[in-house]
Amino acid sequence: MTSEVSVRERVWRVLAAPFLVLGLASTLAQAQVDPRGPVRTIPTPHFRVHFRADSGAASATLARRVAGLAEQAYQQLSRELAPPNGPIDLLLADNVDFSNGFAQVFPTNRIVVYAAPPIASPELRFHDDWLRLVVTHELAHIFHLDRARGIWALGRRVFGRNPLFFPNAFTPSWVKEGLAIHYESQATNSGRAVSTEAPLVAWAAARDQALPPMSRWSLATSRFPRGQTAYAYGALVMQRAALAAGDSGMRRFVDATASYPIPFLLDRASRVGFGTRFSSLYQTMRDSLRAFAQVVDTAGDARWRVISTEGWFAESPRWVGRDSVLWAASNGREVTGLYVADIRETGSSVRVARRNALDVNVPLGGDSTVFAQWDLRDPYVVRSDLYAGRGANEQQLTRGARLTQPDVRRDGAIIAVQITTAATRLVRVARDGTVVPLRQDAATGTWAEPRWSPDGLRLAAVQLLPTGEQRVVVIDTTGAVQQIVSGSRAVFAAPAFTPDGGRLVWTSDRSGRMQVETAPVMRRGAPVDTLRWREPRPDVRVASDVSTAVYQPSVSPDGRQVVALLYRVDGMHVAVTALDTLGPIARNLWYTSEGVSSARVGALQADSGTERPRADRASVGGDESRAYSAVRQLWPRYWLPVVGDGRLGQSTYGVSTSAVDILQRHSWVASVEQNPTLREWDASAAYRFAGFGLPLLDFSWSQEWDATFRVVDQRRTELGSIARRRRFATVSSTFSRPRVRSSVSGNVGAQYELRDFTATTDSLLGAPDALLRRGTRYPQLFGGLNWSTVRRGALAIAHEEGVVVSASTSYRWREDAPSTGSWRSVVTGRAYVPLALPGFSRHVLSLRGAVGVADRRTATEFSVGGVSGVAAELLPGVSVGDPARTFPLRGVVSGAQRGIRALGASAEYRAPVVLLRRAPAPLTLFADRISLTLFSDAGRAWCPGSLAAQESSAGLCERPGVRDGWIASAGAELVLDLAVQYDLPYRLRIGGAAPYLAPAGIRRGGSVYVSLGSLF
């Protein structure tokens, strides 16, 4: 019998293969859209803009503006690059509380934009219109990746939008992202190509003599700043290349990589496009950075005393008392948590609680805090809410309120930022969760990082204006602006009052690097000053001179010290220094009111002398929307050749195709194969409907010729053969309740199997009413449940903490003989225990157990043995790795034992070995880290004695005394985490194992193997 799971794997693998080849699917929830609810579409000359219709007129207005921005970006990019083929689907989503977007060219060109403004991302804060920026960036990906010329264009004509024929998708992500960042800045005169964050990554690496070579610019790197490495260095190199070659250089480069049979020969394409090799551009950049590192003044760094021992990612240090600070951090070794340290002792930090995300934690005295963190409300919606914490205990204050960056007044009054569609606003939050907005005028811009004054009568905040300017302001408790303290076309962040309320401290990057600035503010009762600021102001002083950057300052209770985050090559470090109010006057050296300063090395060229369209004119007038339809997106756009194995070992040949709409509401996959020798057809089709959100509904059908039975007489003379064909119809329903800290999922379904037979001689099928001639039918019911609390640090070599329990069961019977019904059940459990041993990540003790039980009437046995892992289809018909096995036993062949009872257990000790800094990169491979696993597996499969002795059970059970007993093996694996095609992560396991306990008939010689993925 073929189980329901194997049928679904067979029909869905065709849909998954293209995304494996191209690597176009994003990670985590970033790539998840909400398929539920009414959706409408605005058609434009080049786009179909989709938006949710249940959010009122504001969503339609915003969608029309996005449609206008998209058309303007299309016209701008069309002057630079060859336009893509066909209309582009663009979905405006608002189901997550973080800023992002992604583009896909398979199966059709499509863009998803999340509308939340990037107030928490320094690298994205420099913009005048977030939607314009993200739309331009993602559209640049479409222009780039859709391009195909020469043999690739011919392949596209023959195979359609086959994912194998998108040559520019095979280039590394630093090229893709660098190109898109170049155009996001060229079109908007803002963005990452002209911000200070991309150079900062390179400056910090040069300062600490740790510049990575180009082969290390992978999205899969575990080193800080992880995926931002590809963005930052890609932006620097692609910007240099574009500026050196002029307006047409980027188009020549894109066309070159789109026409070469080997598109990742980048130096060759770079010479054609830019007149120089990427390697030469990198050498020039490296030399200039090294020269900078030799002359950079680090005297300002020495004034800071670092109190944290680990870098990586951190957020918002705050004073707990005169001598202690707390902050949220993700140090890579553990999941994100809250840390407290005594500033008088370096390395005294202690982890006191877990957090779901990096956000502000406001100390309330003792071990109490108020903080914001996000969680999943369902599989599609991520929302940020406020919590009250006392030590490791938490109480959720709001639900689905979309709140971030809180601050708490002495009397307990809470101010926070509320995320709305494409905007933010300041709100008051009561302890019962009631939310009251301070400001409701969207024309005043986006708001961020509010802080109470010591007397509780004023607030400091950052205001991001639609003009691209940012300013630090003081407002009253109603939201009215009292004073504009400072501002410019630059990034301003994290204003905080001194304890006497007479001064503000914040950070700004207008000098070229994010530095602390300070200025006096009006005292209570002083005249209100809402006049425009004039810069430079003599009372605005620079209070730091760090060679890299400093973030999130907070003033000590006595007003004498500042705690902040220092940027280093290995991440953010919590540090303190004396508050300097007499530094130099703050001046705009990096940006001007007209845009990027002319002093900026590699400044942007003008956009062909044309006026850049203003955001308020970027809209499509009228109400041209119509009801959403997925029909066009679900039409097959490509086909893949499929090669398989027939029932007698001959090859089968066929095709497959699939489609999914941008909402992921409908998806389908189909394939058909023929055995030309026997003229037999195998086929499969599956459809998923996600329009309800939950449950997901799956429908599938498949047919396969899978077995041949040779018929012999008593003299062993072969009389002919009988072929078996099996057809399956399956319907299932899947539900899930995902959360950051735990998840529950399950499925229920039914399957109907029809078996029929053909023979070389008709008489072999028996009498007219014989079972073989009539065929057999097997209904089946099945279900499963999974519960998990596992977690891992970002640098972890495997799951590190928590447990997973899974259970599945099925009941199957023959339609004409219900009494022959049989059931089988499997329960597995996994547990992970971290060990406090040295290394780049924690050592882990991992345990796994499995139990399988079937009744005596079952038609399928359990088997013990073989290597378990992940089978990956790198190309259609080309698979590597091993399938997942319920009862693996390394060092023993698969199917070494079989029976209707099975037990299995594994114990692994996993240890980190090295986090690679430099490694060879043959064939576009990126090696990230190496770990070692020592293990022991044990298992046994058997049948009850009476059943094993029956002749009818020969296909399920071993004969009594044959290979009967426990098998146990031990061995070791060297585990390499790497990336294929530069950026697609894989886990390669090279291992050896041998049995140390085995019954007669089991080979004890052991084996060496190579597999993909983890055992569990």
mmCIF file of C-alpha atoms in Angstrom, residues 127 183 229 300 379 416 418 441 463 632 675 690 706 754 759 795:
data_model
loop_
_atom_site.group_PDB
_atom_site.id
_atom_site.type_symbol
_atom_site.label_atom_id
_atom_site.label_comp_id
_atom_site.label_asym_id
_atom_site.label_seq_id
_atom_site.Cartn_x
_atom_site.Cartn_y
_atom_site.Cartn_z
ATOM 1 C CA HIS A 127 13.700 57.850 2.259
ATOM 2 C CA TYR A 183 17.924 51.839 -8.965
ATOM 3 C CA THR A 229 26.355 41.525 3.950
ATOM 4 C CA GLY A 300 36.714 58.802 20.016
ATOM 5 C CA PRO A 379 -0.313 31.363 9.819
ATOM 6 C CA ALA A 416 3.892 53.907 21.939
ATOM 7 C CA GLN A 418 1.074 52.281 16.415
ATOM 8 C CA ASP A 441 -3.341 63.843 10.938
ATOM 9 C CA GLN A 463 9.012 62.921 12.878
ATOM 10 C CA ARG A 632 -5.036 34.448 -15.653
ATOM 11 C CA ASN A 675 6.587 4.207 -20.554
ATOM 12 C CA ALA A 690 -6.332 28.272 0.869
ATOM 13 C CA ASP A 706 4.087 0.080 -9.924
ATOM 14 C CA LEU A 754 -8.290 1.461 -6.847
ATOM 15 C CA ALA A 759 -1.823 -9.843 -17.744
ATOM 16 C CA LEU A 795 24.139 30.507 14.966
#
